[in-house]
GROMACS .gro file of C-alpha atoms in nm:
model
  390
    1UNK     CA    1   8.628   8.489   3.564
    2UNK     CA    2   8.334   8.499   3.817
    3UNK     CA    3   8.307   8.130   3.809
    4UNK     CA    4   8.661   8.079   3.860
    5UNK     CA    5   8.685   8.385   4.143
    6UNK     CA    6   8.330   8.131   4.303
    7UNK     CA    7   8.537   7.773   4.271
    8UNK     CA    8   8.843   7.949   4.448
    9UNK     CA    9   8.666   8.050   4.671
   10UNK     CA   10   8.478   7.728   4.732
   11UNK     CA   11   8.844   7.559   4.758
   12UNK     CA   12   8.961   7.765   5.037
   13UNK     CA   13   8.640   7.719   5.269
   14UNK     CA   14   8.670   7.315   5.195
   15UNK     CA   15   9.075   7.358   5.313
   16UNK     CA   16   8.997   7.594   5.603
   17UNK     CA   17   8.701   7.337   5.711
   18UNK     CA   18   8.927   7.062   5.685
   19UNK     CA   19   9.252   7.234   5.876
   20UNK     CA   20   9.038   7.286   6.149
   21UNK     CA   21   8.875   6.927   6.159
   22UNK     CA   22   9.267   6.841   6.154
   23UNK     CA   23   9.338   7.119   6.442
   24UNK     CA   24   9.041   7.069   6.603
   25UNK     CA   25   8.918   7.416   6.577
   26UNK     CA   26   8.591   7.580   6.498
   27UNK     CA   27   8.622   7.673   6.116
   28UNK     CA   28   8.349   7.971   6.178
   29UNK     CA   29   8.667   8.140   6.390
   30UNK     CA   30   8.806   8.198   6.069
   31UNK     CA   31   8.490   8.218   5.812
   32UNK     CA   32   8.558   8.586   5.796
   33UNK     CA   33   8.914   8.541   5.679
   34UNK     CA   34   8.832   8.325   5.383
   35UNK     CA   35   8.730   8.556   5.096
   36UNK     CA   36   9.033   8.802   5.137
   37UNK     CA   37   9.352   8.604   5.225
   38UNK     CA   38   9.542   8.309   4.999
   39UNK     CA   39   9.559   7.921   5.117
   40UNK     CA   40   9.905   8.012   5.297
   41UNK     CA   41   9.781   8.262   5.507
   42UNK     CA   42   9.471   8.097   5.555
   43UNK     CA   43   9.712   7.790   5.710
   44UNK     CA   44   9.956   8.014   5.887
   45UNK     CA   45   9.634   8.187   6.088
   46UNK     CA   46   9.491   7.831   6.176
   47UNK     CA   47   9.833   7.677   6.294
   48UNK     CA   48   9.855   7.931   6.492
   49UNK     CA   49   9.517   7.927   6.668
   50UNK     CA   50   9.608   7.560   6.734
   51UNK     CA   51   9.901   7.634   6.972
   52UNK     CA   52  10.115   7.399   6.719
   53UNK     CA   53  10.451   7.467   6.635
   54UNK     CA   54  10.537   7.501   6.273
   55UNK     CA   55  10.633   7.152   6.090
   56UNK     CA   56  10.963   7.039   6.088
   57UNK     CA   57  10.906   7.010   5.683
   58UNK     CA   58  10.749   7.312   5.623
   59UNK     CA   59  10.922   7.397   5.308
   60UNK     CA   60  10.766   7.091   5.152
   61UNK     CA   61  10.406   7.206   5.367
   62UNK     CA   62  10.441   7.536   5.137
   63UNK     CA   63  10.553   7.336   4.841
   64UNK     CA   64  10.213   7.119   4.827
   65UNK     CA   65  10.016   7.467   4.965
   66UNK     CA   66  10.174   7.584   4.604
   67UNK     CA   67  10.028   7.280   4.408
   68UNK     CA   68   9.711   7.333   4.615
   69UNK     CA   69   9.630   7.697   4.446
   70UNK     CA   70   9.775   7.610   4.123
   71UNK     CA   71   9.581   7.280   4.043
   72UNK     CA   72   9.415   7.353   3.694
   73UNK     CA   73   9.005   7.370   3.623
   74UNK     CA   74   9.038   7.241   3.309
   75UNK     CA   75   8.965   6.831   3.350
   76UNK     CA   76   9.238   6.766   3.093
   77UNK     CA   77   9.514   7.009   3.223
   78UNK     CA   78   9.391   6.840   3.570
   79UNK     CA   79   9.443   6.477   3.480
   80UNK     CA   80   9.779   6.541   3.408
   81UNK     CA   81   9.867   6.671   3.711
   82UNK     CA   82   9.686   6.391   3.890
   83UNK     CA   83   9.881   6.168   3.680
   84UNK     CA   84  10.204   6.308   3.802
   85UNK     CA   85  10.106   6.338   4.132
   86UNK     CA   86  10.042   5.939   4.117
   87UNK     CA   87  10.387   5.875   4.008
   88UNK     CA   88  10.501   6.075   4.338
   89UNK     CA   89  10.281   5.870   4.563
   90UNK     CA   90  10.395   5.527   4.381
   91UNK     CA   91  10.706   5.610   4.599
   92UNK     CA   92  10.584   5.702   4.899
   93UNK     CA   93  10.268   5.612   5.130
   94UNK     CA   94  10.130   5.996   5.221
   95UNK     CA   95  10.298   6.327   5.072
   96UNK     CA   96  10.419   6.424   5.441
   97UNK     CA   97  10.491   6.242   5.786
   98UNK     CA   98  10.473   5.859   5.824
   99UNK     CA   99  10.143   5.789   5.772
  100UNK     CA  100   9.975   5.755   6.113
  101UNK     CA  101   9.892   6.089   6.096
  102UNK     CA  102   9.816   6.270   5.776
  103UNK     CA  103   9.987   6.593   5.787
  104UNK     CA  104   9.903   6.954   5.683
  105UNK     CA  105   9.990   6.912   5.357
  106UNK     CA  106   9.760   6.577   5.301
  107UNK     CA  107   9.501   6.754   5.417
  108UNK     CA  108   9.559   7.091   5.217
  109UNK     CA  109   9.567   6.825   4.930
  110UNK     CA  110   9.312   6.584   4.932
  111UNK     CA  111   9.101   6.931   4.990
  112UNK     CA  112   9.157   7.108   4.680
  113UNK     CA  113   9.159   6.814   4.441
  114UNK     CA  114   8.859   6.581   4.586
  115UNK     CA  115   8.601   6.757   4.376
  116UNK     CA  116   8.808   6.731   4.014
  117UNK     CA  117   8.895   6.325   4.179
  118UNK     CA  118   8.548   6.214   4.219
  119UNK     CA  119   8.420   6.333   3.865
  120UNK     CA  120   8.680   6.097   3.713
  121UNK     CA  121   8.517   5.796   3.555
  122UNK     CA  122   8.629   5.447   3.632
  123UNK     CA  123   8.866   5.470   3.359
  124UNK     CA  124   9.058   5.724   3.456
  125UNK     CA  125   9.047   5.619   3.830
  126UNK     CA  126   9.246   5.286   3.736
  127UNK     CA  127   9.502   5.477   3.546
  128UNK     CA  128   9.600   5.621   3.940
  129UNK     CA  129   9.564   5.364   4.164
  130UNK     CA  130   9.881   5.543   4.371
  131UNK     CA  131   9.601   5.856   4.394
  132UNK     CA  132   9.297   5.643   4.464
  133UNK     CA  133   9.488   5.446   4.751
  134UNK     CA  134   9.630   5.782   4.934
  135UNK     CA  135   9.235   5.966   4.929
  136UNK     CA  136   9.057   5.640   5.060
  137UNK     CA  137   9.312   5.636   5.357
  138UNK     CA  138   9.290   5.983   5.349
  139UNK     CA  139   8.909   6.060   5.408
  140UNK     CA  140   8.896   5.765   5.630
  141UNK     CA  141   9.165   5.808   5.856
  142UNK     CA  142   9.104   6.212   5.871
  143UNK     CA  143   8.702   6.141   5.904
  144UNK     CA  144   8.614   6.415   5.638
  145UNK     CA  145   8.257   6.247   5.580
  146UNK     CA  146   8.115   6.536   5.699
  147UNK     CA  147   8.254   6.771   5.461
  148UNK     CA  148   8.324   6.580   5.140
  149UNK     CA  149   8.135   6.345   4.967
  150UNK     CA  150   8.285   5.990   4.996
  151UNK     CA  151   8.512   5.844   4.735
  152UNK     CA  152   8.424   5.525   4.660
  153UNK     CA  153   8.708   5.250   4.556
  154UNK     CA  154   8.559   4.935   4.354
  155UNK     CA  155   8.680   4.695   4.570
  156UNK     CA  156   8.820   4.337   4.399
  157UNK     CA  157   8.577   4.042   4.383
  158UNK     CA  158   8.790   3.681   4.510
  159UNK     CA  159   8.697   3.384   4.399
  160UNK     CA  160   8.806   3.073   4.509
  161UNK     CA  161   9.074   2.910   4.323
  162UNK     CA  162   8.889   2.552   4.220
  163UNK     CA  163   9.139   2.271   4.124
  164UNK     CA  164   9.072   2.170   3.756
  165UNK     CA  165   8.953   1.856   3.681
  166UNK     CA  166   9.226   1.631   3.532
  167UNK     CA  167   9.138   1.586   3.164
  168UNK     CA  168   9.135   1.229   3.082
  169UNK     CA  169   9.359   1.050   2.829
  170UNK     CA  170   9.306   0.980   2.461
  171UNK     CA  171   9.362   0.666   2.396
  172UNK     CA  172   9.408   0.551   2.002
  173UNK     CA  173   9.334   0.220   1.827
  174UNK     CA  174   9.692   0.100   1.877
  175UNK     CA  175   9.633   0.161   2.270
  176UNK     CA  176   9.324  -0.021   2.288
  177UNK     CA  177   9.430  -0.304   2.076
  178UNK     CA  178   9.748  -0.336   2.275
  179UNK     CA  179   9.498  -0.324   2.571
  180UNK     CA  180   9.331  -0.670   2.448
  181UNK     CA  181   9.636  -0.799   2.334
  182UNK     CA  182   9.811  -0.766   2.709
  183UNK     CA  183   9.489  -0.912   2.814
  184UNK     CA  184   9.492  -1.239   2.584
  185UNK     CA  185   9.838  -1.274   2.721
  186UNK     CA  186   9.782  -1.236   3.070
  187UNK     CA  187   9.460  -1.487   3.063
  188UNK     CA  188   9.741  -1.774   2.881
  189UNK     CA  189  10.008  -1.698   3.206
  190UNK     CA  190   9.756  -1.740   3.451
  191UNK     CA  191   9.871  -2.093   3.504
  192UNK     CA  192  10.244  -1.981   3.496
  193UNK     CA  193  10.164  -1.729   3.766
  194UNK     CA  194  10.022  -1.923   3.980
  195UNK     CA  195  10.336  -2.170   3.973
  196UNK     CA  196  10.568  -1.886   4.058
  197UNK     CA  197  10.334  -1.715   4.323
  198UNK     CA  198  10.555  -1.782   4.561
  199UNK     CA  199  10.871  -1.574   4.354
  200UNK     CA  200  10.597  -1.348   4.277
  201UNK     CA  201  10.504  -1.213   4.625
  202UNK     CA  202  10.835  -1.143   4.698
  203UNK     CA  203  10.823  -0.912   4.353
  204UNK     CA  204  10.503  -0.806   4.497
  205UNK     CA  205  10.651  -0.679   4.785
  206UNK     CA  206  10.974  -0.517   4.650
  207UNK     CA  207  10.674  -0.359   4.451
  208UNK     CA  208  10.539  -0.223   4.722
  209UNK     CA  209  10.856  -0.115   4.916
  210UNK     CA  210  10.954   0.077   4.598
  211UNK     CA  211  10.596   0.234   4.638
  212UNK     CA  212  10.581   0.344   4.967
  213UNK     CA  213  10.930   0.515   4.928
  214UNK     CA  214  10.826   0.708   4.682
  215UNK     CA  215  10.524   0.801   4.853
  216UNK     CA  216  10.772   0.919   5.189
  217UNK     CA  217  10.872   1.251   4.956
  218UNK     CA  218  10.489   1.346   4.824
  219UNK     CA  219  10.396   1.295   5.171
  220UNK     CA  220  10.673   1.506   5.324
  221UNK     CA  221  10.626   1.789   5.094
  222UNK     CA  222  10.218   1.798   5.103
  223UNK     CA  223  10.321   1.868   5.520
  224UNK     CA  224  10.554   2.114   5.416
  225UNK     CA  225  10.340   2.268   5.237
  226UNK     CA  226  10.055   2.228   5.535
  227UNK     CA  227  10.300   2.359   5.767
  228UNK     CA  228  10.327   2.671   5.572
  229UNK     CA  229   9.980   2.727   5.514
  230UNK     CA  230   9.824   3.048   5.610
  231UNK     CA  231   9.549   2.881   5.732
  232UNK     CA  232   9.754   2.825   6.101
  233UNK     CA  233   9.753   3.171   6.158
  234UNK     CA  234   9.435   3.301   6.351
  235UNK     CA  235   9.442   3.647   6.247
  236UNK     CA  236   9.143   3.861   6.375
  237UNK     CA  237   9.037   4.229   6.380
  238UNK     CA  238   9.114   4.422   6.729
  239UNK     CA  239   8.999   4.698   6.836
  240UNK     CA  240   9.290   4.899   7.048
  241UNK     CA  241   9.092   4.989   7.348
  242UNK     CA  242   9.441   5.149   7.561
  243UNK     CA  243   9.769   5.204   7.440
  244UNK     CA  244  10.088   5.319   7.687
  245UNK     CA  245  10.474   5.316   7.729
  246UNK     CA  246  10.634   4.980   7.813
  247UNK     CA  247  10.753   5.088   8.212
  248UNK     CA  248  11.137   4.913   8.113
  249UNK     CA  249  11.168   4.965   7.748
  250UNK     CA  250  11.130   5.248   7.515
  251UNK     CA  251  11.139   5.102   7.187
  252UNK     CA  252  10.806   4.915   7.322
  253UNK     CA  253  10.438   4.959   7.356
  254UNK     CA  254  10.210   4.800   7.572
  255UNK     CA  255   9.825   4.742   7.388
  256UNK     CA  256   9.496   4.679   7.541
  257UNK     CA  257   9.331   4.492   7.233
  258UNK     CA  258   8.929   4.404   7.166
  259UNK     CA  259   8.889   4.090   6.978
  260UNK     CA  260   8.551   3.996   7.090
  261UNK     CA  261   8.684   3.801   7.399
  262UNK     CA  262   8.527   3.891   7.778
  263UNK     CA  263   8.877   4.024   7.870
  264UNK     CA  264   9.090   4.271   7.634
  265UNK     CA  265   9.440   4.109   7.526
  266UNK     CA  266   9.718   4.232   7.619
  267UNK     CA  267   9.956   4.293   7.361
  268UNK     CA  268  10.316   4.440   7.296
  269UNK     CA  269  10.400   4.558   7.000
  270UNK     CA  270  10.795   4.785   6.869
  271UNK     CA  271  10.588   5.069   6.776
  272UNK     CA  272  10.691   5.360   6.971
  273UNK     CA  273  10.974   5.462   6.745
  274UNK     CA  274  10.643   5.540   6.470
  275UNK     CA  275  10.353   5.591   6.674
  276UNK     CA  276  10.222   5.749   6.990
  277UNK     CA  277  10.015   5.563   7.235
  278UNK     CA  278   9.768   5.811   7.136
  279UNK     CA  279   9.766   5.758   6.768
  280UNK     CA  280   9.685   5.438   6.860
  281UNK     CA  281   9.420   5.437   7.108
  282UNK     CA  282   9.093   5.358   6.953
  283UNK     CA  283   9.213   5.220   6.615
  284UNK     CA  284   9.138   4.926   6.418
  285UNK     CA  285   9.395   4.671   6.377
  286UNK     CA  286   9.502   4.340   6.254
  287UNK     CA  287   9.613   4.074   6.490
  288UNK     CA  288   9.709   3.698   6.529
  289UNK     CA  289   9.545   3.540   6.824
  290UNK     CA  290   9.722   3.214   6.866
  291UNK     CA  291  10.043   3.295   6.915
  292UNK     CA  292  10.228   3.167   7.233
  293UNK     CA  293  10.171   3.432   7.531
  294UNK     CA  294  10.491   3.529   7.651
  295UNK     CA  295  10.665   3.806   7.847
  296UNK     CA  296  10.882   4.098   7.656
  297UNK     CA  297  11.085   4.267   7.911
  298UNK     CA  298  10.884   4.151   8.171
  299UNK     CA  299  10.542   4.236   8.039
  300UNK     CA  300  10.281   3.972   7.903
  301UNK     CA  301  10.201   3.971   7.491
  302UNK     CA  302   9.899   3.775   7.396
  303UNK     CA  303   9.908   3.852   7.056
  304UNK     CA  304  10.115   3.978   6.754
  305UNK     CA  305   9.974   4.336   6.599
  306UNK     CA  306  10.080   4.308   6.165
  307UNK     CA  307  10.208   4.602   6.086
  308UNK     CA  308  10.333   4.700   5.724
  309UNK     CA  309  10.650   4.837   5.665
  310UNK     CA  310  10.879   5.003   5.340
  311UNK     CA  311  11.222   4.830   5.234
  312UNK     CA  312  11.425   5.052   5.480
  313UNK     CA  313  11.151   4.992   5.733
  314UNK     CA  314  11.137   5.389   5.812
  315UNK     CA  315  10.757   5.367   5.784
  316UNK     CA  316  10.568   5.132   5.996
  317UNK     CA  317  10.231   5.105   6.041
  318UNK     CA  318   9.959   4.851   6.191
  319UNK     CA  319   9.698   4.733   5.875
  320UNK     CA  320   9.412   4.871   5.864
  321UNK     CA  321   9.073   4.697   5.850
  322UNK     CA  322   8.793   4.783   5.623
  323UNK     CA  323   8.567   4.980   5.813
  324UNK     CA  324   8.270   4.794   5.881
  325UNK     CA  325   8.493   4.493   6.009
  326UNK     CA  326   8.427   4.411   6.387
  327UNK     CA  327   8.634   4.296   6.684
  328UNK     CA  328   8.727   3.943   6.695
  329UNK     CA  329   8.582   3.883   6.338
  330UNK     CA  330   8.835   3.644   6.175
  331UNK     CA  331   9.040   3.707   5.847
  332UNK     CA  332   9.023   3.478   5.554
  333UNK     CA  333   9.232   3.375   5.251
  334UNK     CA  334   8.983   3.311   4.876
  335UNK     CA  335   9.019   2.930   4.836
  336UNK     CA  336   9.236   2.862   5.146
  337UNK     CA  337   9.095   2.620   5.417
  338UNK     CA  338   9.198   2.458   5.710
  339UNK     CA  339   9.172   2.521   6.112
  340UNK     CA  340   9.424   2.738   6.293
  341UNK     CA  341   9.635   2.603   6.533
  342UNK     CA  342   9.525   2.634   6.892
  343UNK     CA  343   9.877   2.766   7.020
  344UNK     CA  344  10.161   2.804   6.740
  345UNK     CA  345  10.500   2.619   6.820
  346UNK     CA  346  10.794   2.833   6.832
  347UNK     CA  347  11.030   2.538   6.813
  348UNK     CA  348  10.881   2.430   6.458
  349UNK     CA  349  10.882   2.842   6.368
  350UNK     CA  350  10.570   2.810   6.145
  351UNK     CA  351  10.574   3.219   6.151
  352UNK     CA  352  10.910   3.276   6.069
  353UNK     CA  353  10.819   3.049   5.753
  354UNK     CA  354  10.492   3.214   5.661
  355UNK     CA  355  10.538   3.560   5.698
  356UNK     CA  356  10.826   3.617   5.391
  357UNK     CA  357  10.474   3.538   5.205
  358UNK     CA  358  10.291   3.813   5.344
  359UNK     CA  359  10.267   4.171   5.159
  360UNK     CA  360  10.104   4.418   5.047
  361UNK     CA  361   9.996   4.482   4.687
  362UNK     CA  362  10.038   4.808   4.462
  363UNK     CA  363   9.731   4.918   4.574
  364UNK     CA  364   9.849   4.893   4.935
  365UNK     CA  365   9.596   4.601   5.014
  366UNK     CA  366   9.715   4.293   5.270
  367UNK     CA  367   9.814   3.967   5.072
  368UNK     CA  368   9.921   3.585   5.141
  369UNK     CA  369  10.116   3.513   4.818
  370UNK     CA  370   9.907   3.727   4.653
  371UNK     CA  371   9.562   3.636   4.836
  372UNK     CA  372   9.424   3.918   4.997
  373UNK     CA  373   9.348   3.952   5.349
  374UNK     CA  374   8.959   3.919   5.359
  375UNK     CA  375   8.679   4.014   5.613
  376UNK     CA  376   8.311   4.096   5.572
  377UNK     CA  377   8.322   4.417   5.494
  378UNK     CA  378   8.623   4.382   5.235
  379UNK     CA  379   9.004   4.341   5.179
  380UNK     CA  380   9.242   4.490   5.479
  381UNK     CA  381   9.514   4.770   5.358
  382UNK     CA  382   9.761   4.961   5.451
  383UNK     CA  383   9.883   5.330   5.320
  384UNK     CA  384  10.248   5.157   5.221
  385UNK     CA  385  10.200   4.983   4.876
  386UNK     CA  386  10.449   4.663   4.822
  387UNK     CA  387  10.530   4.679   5.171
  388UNK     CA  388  10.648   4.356   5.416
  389UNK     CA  389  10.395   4.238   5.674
  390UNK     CA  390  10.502   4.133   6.009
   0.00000   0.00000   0.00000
């Protein structure tokens, strides 16, 4: 009973430490109110030091405050809650809000079950990839470094995807003998060949007409292909330096982006319907470069942001690089090549025909047809899982 009365009480100071990380408060204010008051009170005192009004959801903040003191000490009790709790998340990107934020209850969360998450072996962690996603965004997006002990995800090695050799042809007796044969015969028509040269240039060249025509199609669909290619996107980390209100349009936001470049880019992006300028000042995103600049409601847009967003597209949100990644650096696709184009051409709409290929995977990681998003420091994401990239 002591041991369990000392691991309560251990939960509460982690929750209280990260509430006020998430409030911004000082969690010695409220040191003294730890050993004698219950997670709900605990949250009720520290909302209300913050001057925030109560969430618009908090039924479902006390709901997940519930789970919070009930989650089981026994590891095999535990993993089955965990295991539910990943089928929850499978639908959904965070348990509250849409994800550009973490809410109360994330927090409240990720704090009591971190410990029991980050005993699990690697087994167990790849039975709830739904579980593993949510607490990497999680303790990276909330900056808990400080007060937890890092999860750490094993991220996917890519290889190239090498064109196999083609295997070469058997060939039996009967082929090779037929091979001498046709060549016995062709050495006693040499003379009539050269009689009917003339009649047999023009076969020659019906020949060749026949060849070329076929050739028109393989040609025309290895430029289809080309022209769908990934590789004609330059996408590149940014770094969102400013972030306000479009003056004439308030469905739009106007972006100050760092790729690397002397000046910031200008960029605007239909976020303000799911973010803040706030929420977005300072964050890493994902960006192509080579789009053609043009004005949106009289502002210039040098770029286009990629956000991720679910089927009804109530959640959107820009991906996320790995962090690590650095303005400017330049995504790749495992065993795609090729140069981007300099400026894309709206008239041949090369991004209206690549972008049904990009998504994101059940593990909420960016993919062309499957091919993740790649930078130095590892795969980009997103909290959505099996979400459309645009």
């Amino acid at each position: 009973m002591a041991n369990n009365g000392s691991s309560d009480l251990k939960m509460k100071q982690r929750i209280v430490s990260s509430l006020c990380k998430h409030f911004s408060l000082d969690p010695e204010a409220f040191s003294s109110e730890v050993p004698g008051n219950d997670i709900k009170s605990l949250y009720s005192s520290i909302l209300k030091s913050s001057g925030k009004p109560s969430s618009k959801n908090n039924d479902e903040v006390m709901k997940w405050i519930a789970f919070a003191e009930s989650f089981p000490k026994d590891s095999k009790a535990c993993f089955g809650v965990l295991n539910e709790l990943n089928a929850d998340l499978a639908q959904k990107s965070v348990l509250l809000g849409n994800g550009f934020t973490p809410s109360e209850a994330d927090v409240i969360v990720f704090s009591a079950i971190h410990s029991s998450v980050i005993g699990l072996s690697n087994s167990e962690k790849e039975k709830l990839p739904y579980v593993m996603r949510w607490m990497d965004y999680i303790q990276n997006r909330e900056d808990l470094g400080s007060l937890f002990e890092k999860i750490l995800l094993e991220k996917p090695d890519f290889e190239p995807q090498r064109a196999k050799a083609a295997a070469k042809p058997e060939v039996d007796s009967n082929a090779k003998k037929a091979v001498r044969n046709t060549k016995t015969t062709d050495k006693s028509k040499a003379e009539l060949s050269a009689k009917k040269s003339d009649s047999g240039k023009k076969s020659k060249g019906d020949k060749e007409a026949v060849q070329e025509k076929k050739k028109a199609p393989e040609t025309e669909a290895t430029n289809k292909d080309k022209e769908l290619s990934v590789s004609l996107l330059n996408i590149q980390v940014g770094l969102i330096r400013k972030a306000r209100k479009h003056p004439s349009a308030d469905s739009l936001l106007v972006e100050e982006i760092d790729v690397g470049e002397a000046k910031l880019r200008q960029v605007v992006s239909g976020l303000a319907q799911y973010c803040s300028p706030e929420q977005l000042t300072n964050r890493h995103v994902v960006l192509i470069t080579n789009v053609k600049p043009g004005k949106l409601r009289d502002v210039m847009s040098e770029g286009l942001v990629l956000c991720a967003s679910n089927e009804d597209h109530t959640i959107v949100e820009p991906l996320l690089p790995p962090e690590g990644a650095k303005p400017g650096e330049h995504v790749s696709f495992s065993g795609i090549d090729g140069k981007p184009e300099d400026v894309l051409n709206p008239k041949k709409k090369q991004l209206e025909k690549i972008t049904p290929n990009l998504f994101t995977d059940e593990k909420g990681v960016a993919t062309f047809k499957g091919i993740p998003f790649m930078t130095s420091a590892g795969p980009c994401t997103s909290s959505i899982p099996k979400a459309s990239i645009k």
